[in-house]
């Protein structure tokens, strides 16, 4: 893990305000809207969703930094930033 401080800060923010933690890793999109709705329905569903997204993001980021390409999309994740682990890809790579 390259920078554990950023992961710890995102987790601390998520403990208090789950949608803000999702916004920090996913941006403004479907995942944020889903998390806001879940948090309004109950505080714990919002936490579960936010921590799931954060786990996927940091896991995929670490895999990308190790050079491993995760082929399978994470279920229930709509943000390409989370799917790619924050790695920007320019163009398509043919295997």
CSV table of N, CA and C in Angstrom, one decimal:
chain,number,residue,atom,x,y,z
A,1,UNK,N,0.8,-1.2,0.0
A,1,UNK,CA,0.0,0.0,0.0
A,1,UNK,C,0.9,1.2,0.0
A,2,UNK,N,0.7,2.1,-1.0
A,2,UNK,CA,1.6,3.2,-1.2
A,2,UNK,C,1.4,4.3,-0.2
A,3,UNK,N,0.2,4.7,0.1
A,3,UNK,CA,-0.1,5.8,1.1
A,3,UNK,C,-1.2,5.4,2.0
A,4,UNK,N,-0.9,4.8,3.2
A,4,UNK,CA,-1.9,4.4,4.1
A,4,UNK,C,-2.6,5.6,4.8
A,5,UNK,N,-1.9,6.7,4.8
A,5,UNK,CA,-2.5,7.9,5.5
A,5,UNK,C,-3.8,8.3,4.8
A,6,UNK,N,-3.8,8.3,3.4
A,6,UNK,CA,-5.0,8.7,2.7
A,6,UNK,C,-6.2,7.8,3.0
A,7,UNK,N,-5.9,6.5,3.0
A,7,UNK,CA,-6.9,5.5,3.3
A,7,UNK,C,-7.5,5.7,4.7
A,8,UNK,N,-6.6,6.0,5.7
A,8,UNK,CA,-7.1,6.2,7.1
A,8,UNK,C,-7.9,7.5,7.2
A,9,UNK,N,-7.5,8.5,6.5
A,9,UNK,CA,-8.3,9.7,6.5
A,9,UNK,C,-9.7,9.6,5.9
A,10,UNK,N,-9.8,8.8,4.7
A,10,UNK,CA,-11.1,8.6,4.1
A,10,UNK,C,-12.0,7.7,5.0
A,11,UNK,N,-11.4,6.8,5.7
A,11,UNK,CA,-12.2,5.9,6.6
A,11,UNK,C,-12.7,6.8,7.8
A,12,UNK,N,-11.9,7.7,8.3
A,12,UNK,CA,-12.3,8.5,9.4
A,12,UNK,C,-13.5,9.4,9.0
A,13,UNK,N,-13.3,10.0,7.8
A,13,UNK,CA,-14.4,10.9,7.3
A,13,UNK,C,-15.7,10.1,7.1
A,14,UNK,N,-15.5,8.8,6.6
A,14,UNK,CA,-16.7,8.0,6.3
A,14,UNK,C,-17.4,7.6,7.6
A,15,UNK,N,-16.7,7.5,8.7
A,15,UNK,CA,-17.3,7.1,10.0
A,15,UNK,C,-18.3,8.2,10.4
A,16,UNK,N,-18.0,9.4,10.1
A,16,UNK,CA,-18.9,10.5,10.5
A,16,UNK,C,-19.9,10.9,9.5
A,17,UNK,N,-19.5,10.9,8.2
A,17,UNK,CA,-20.4,11.3,7.1
A,17,UNK,C,-20.1,10.4,5.9
A,18,UNK,N,-20.9,9.3,5.8
A,18,UNK,CA,-20.6,8.3,4.8
A,18,UNK,C,-20.7,8.9,3.3
A,19,UNK,N,-21.7,9.8,3.0
A,19,UNK,CA,-21.6,10.3,1.6
A,19,UNK,C,-20.4,11.1,1.3
A,20,UNK,N,-19.8,11.8,2.2
A,20,UNK,CA,-18.6,12.5,1.9
A,20,UNK,C,-17.4,11.6,1.6
A,21,UNK,N,-17.4,10.5,2.3
A,21,UNK,CA,-16.3,9.5,2.0
A,21,UNK,C,-16.5,8.9,0.6
A,22,UNK,N,-17.7,8.7,0.2
A,22,UNK,CA,-18.0,8.2,-1.1
A,22,UNK,C,-17.6,9.2,-2.2
A,23,UNK,N,-18.0,10.5,-1.9
A,23,UNK,CA,-17.6,11.6,-2.8
A,23,UNK,C,-16.1,11.7,-3.0
A,24,UNK,N,-15.4,11.5,-2.0
A,24,UNK,CA,-13.9,11.6,-2.0
A,24,UNK,C,-13.3,10.6,-3.0
A,25,UNK,N,-13.9,9.4,-3.0
A,25,UNK,CA,-13.3,8.3,-3.9
A,25,UNK,C,-14.0,8.1,-5.2
A,26,UNK,N,-15.3,8.5,-5.3
A,26,UNK,CA,-16.1,8.2,-6.5
A,26,UNK,C,-16.5,9.4,-7.2
A,27,UNK,N,-16.4,10.6,-6.6
A,27,UNK,CA,-16.9,11.8,-7.2
A,27,UNK,C,-18.4,11.9,-7.2
A,28,UNK,N,-19.0,12.8,-8.0
A,28,UNK,CA,-20.4,13.0,-8.0
A,28,UNK,C,-21.0,12.1,-9.1
A,29,UNK,N,-21.8,11.1,-8.7
A,29,UNK,CA,-22.4,10.1,-9.7
A,29,UNK,C,-23.4,9.2,-9.0
A,30,UNK,N,-23.6,8.1,-9.6
A,30,UNK,CA,-24.6,7.2,-9.1
A,30,UNK,C,-24.3,6.6,-7.8
A,31,UNK,N,-23.0,6.3,-7.5
A,31,UNK,CA,-22.6,5.7,-6.2
A,31,UNK,C,-22.9,6.7,-5.1
A,32,UNK,N,-22.7,8.0,-5.3
A,32,UNK,CA,-22.9,9.0,-4.3
A,32,UNK,C,-24.4,9.1,-4.1
A,33,UNK,N,-25.2,9.1,-5.1
A,33,UNK,CA,-26.7,9.2,-5.0
A,33,UNK,C,-27.2,8.0,-4.2
A,34,UNK,N,-26.7,6.9,-4.5
A,34,UNK,CA,-27.2,5.6,-3.8
A,34,UNK,C,-26.8,5.7,-2.3
A,35,UNK,N,-25.6,6.2,-2.1
A,35,UNK,CA,-25.2,6.3,-0.7
A,35,UNK,C,-26.0,7.4,0.1
A,36,UNK,N,-26.3,8.5,-0.5
A,36,UNK,CA,-27.1,9.5,0.1
A,36,UNK,C,-28.5,8.9,0.5
A,37,UNK,N,-29.1,8.2,-0.5
A,37,UNK,CA,-30.4,7.5,-0.2
A,37,UNK,C,-30.3,6.5,0.9
A,38,UNK,N,-29.2,5.7,0.9
A,38,UNK,CA,-29.1,4.7,2.0
A,38,UNK,C,-28.8,5.3,3.3
A,39,UNK,N,-28.1,6.4,3.3
A,39,UNK,CA,-27.8,7.1,4.6
A,39,UNK,C,-29.1,7.7,5.1
A,40,UNK,N,-30.0,8.2,4.2
A,40,UNK,CA,-31.2,8.8,4.7
A,40,UNK,C,-32.2,7.7,5.2
A,41,UNK,N,-32.1,6.5,4.6
A,41,UNK,CA,-32.9,5.4,5.1
A,41,UNK,C,-32.5,4.9,6.4
A,42,UNK,N,-31.2,5.0,6.7
A,42,UNK,CA,-30.7,4.5,8.0
A,42,UNK,C,-29.2,4.8,7.9
A,43,UNK,N,-28.6,5.1,9.1
A,43,UNK,CA,-27.2,5.5,9.1
A,43,UNK,C,-26.3,4.3,8.8
A,44,UNK,N,-26.7,3.1,9.2
A,44,UNK,CA,-25.8,1.9,9.0
A,44,UNK,C,-25.8,1.4,7.6
A,45,UNK,N,-26.9,1.4,6.8
A,45,UNK,CA,-26.8,1.0,5.4
A,45,UNK,C,-25.9,1.9,4.6
A,46,UNK,N,-25.9,3.2,4.9
A,46,UNK,CA,-25.0,4.1,4.3
A,46,UNK,C,-23.5,3.8,4.6
A,47,UNK,N,-23.2,3.4,5.8
A,47,UNK,CA,-21.9,3.0,6.2
A,47,UNK,C,-21.4,1.7,5.5
A,48,UNK,N,-22.3,0.8,5.4
A,48,UNK,CA,-22.0,-0.5,4.8
A,48,UNK,C,-21.6,-0.3,3.3
A,49,UNK,N,-22.5,0.5,2.6
A,49,UNK,CA,-22.2,0.8,1.2
A,49,UNK,C,-20.9,1.6,1.0
A,50,UNK,N,-20.7,2.6,1.9
A,50,UNK,CA,-19.5,3.4,1.7
A,50,UNK,C,-18.2,2.6,2.0
A,51,UNK,N,-18.2,1.8,3.0
A,51,UNK,CA,-17.0,1.0,3.3
A,51,UNK,C,-16.8,-0.1,2.2
A,52,UNK,N,-17.9,-0.6,1.6
A,52,UNK,CA,-17.7,-1.6,0.5
A,52,UNK,C,-17.0,-0.9,-0.7
A,53,UNK,N,-17.5,0.3,-1.0
A,53,UNK,CA,-16.9,1.1,-2.1
A,53,UNK,C,-15.4,1.4,-1.8
A,54,UNK,N,-15.1,1.8,-0.6
A,54,UNK,CA,-13.8,2.1,-0.2
A,54,UNK,C,-12.9,0.9,-0.3
A,55,UNK,N,-13.4,-0.2,0.2
A,55,UNK,CA,-12.6,-1.5,0.1
A,55,UNK,C,-12.3,-1.8,-1.4
A,56,UNK,N,-13.3,-1.7,-2.3
A,56,UNK,CA,-13.0,-2.0,-3.7
A,56,UNK,C,-12.0,-1.0,-4.3
A,57,UNK,N,-12.2,0.3,-4.0
A,57,UNK,CA,-11.3,1.3,-4.5
A,57,UNK,C,-9.8,1.0,-4.1
A,58,UNK,N,-9.6,0.9,-2.8
A,58,UNK,CA,-8.2,0.7,-2.3
A,58,UNK,C,-7.6,-0.7,-2.7
A,59,UNK,N,-8.4,-1.7,-2.8
A,59,UNK,CA,-8.0,-3.0,-3.2
A,59,UNK,C,-7.5,-2.9,-4.7
A,60,UNK,N,-8.4,-2.3,-5.5
A,60,UNK,CA,-8.1,-2.2,-6.9
A,60,UNK,C,-6.9,-1.3,-7.2
A,61,UNK,N,-6.7,-0.2,-6.4
A,61,UNK,CA,-5.6,0.7,-6.5
A,61,UNK,C,-4.3,-0.1,-6.2
A,62,UNK,N,-4.3,-0.9,-5.1
A,62,UNK,CA,-3.1,-1.6,-4.8
A,62,UNK,C,-2.8,-2.7,-5.8
A,63,UNK,N,-3.8,-3.3,-6.4
A,63,UNK,CA,-3.6,-4.3,-7.5
A,63,UNK,C,-3.0,-3.6,-8.7
A,64,UNK,N,-3.5,-2.5,-9.0
A,64,UNK,CA,-3.0,-1.7,-10.2
A,64,UNK,C,-1.5,-1.3,-10.0
A,65,UNK,N,-1.2,-0.9,-8.8
A,65,UNK,CA,0.2,-0.5,-8.5
A,65,UNK,C,1.2,-1.7,-8.5
A,66,UNK,N,0.6,-2.9,-8.3
A,66,UNK,CA,1.5,-4.1,-8.3
A,66,UNK,C,1.6,-4.6,-9.8
A,67,UNK,N,0.8,-4.0,-10.7
A,67,UNK,CA,0.8,-4.5,-12.1
A,67,UNK,C,-0.2,-5.5,-12.4
A,68,UNK,N,-1.1,-5.9,-11.5
A,68,UNK,CA,-2.1,-6.9,-11.7
A,68,UNK,C,-3.3,-6.2,-12.2
A,69,UNK,N,-3.9,-6.6,-13.3
A,69,UNK,CA,-5.1,-6.1,-13.9
A,69,UNK,C,-6.3,-6.9,-13.5
A,70,UNK,N,-7.2,-6.2,-12.8
A,70,UNK,CA,-8.4,-6.8,-12.4
A,70,UNK,C,-9.4,-6.8,-13.5
A,71,UNK,N,-9.8,-8.0,-14.0
A,71,UNK,CA,-10.6,-8.0,-15.2
A,71,UNK,C,-12.1,-7.9,-14.9
A,72,UNK,N,-12.5,-8.5,-13.8
A,72,UNK,CA,-13.9,-8.6,-13.4
A,72,UNK,C,-14.4,-7.3,-12.7
A,73,UNK,N,-15.5,-6.7,-13.2
A,73,UNK,CA,-16.0,-5.5,-12.5
A,73,UNK,C,-16.6,-5.9,-11.2
A,74,UNK,N,-16.4,-4.9,-10.2
A,74,UNK,CA,-17.0,-5.1,-8.9
A,74,UNK,C,-18.5,-5.0,-9.0
A,75,UNK,N,-19.3,-5.9,-8.4
A,75,UNK,CA,-20.7,-5.8,-8.5
A,75,UNK,C,-21.2,-4.6,-7.6
A,76,UNK,N,-22.2,-3.9,-8.2
A,76,UNK,CA,-22.8,-2.8,-7.5
A,76,UNK,C,-22.0,-1.5,-7.4
A,77,UNK,N,-21.0,-1.4,-8.2
A,77,UNK,CA,-20.1,-0.2,-8.3
A,77,UNK,C,-20.3,0.4,-9.6
A,78,UNK,N,-20.7,1.6,-9.7
A,78,UNK,CA,-21.0,2.3,-10.9
A,78,UNK,C,-19.9,3.3,-11.3
A,79,UNK,N,-19.0,3.7,-10.4
A,79,UNK,CA,-18.0,4.7,-10.7
A,79,UNK,C,-16.8,4.0,-11.4
A,80,UNK,N,-16.4,4.5,-12.5
A,80,UNK,CA,-15.2,4.0,-13.2
A,80,UNK,C,-13.9,4.3,-12.4
A,81,UNK,N,-13.9,5.4,-11.6
A,81,UNK,CA,-12.8,5.7,-10.7
A,81,UNK,C,-12.6,4.5,-9.7
A,82,UNK,N,-13.6,4.0,-9.1
A,82,UNK,CA,-13.5,2.9,-8.2
A,82,UNK,C,-13.1,1.6,-8.9
A,83,UNK,N,-13.8,1.4,-10.1
A,83,UNK,CA,-13.5,0.2,-10.8
A,83,UNK,C,-12.0,0.1,-11.2
A,84,UNK,N,-11.4,1.2,-11.5
A,84,UNK,CA,-10.0,1.2,-12.0
A,84,UNK,C,-9.0,1.5,-10.8
A,85,UNK,N,-9.5,1.7,-9.6
A,85,UNK,CA,-8.6,2.0,-8.5
A,85,UNK,C,-8.0,3.3,-8.6
A,86,UNK,N,-8.7,4.2,-9.3
A,86,UNK,CA,-8.1,5.6,-9.4
A,86,UNK,C,-7.1,5.7,-10.5
A,87,UNK,N,-6.9,4.7,-11.3
A,87,UNK,CA,-5.9,4.7,-12.3
A,87,UNK,C,-6.5,5.2,-13.6
A,88,UNK,N,-6.0,6.2,-14.2
A,88,UNK,CA,-6.5,6.8,-15.4
A,88,UNK,C,-5.9,6.0,-16.6
A,89,UNK,N,-6.8,5.6,-17.5
A,89,UNK,CA,-6.4,4.9,-18.7
A,89,UNK,C,-6.7,5.7,-19.9
A,90,UNK,N,-5.8,5.9,-20.8
A,90,UNK,CA,-6.0,6.6,-22.0
A,90,UNK,C,-6.0,5.7,-23.2
A,91,UNK,N,-7.2,5.3,-23.6
A,91,UNK,CA,-7.3,4.4,-24.7
A,91,UNK,C,-7.6,3.0,-24.2
A,92,UNK,N,-7.6,2.1,-25.1
A,92,UNK,CA,-7.9,0.7,-24.8
A,92,UNK,C,-6.7,-0.2,-25.0
A,93,UNK,N,-6.4,-1.1,-24.1
A,93,UNK,CA,-5.3,-2.0,-24.2
A,93,UNK,C,-5.8,-3.3,-24.7
A,94,UNK,N,-5.3,-3.8,-25.8
A,94,UNK,CA,-5.7,-5.1,-26.3
A,94,UNK,C,-4.8,-6.2,-25.7
A,95,UNK,N,-5.4,-7.2,-25.2
A,95,UNK,CA,-4.6,-8.3,-24.6
A,95,UNK,C,-4.4,-9.4,-25.6
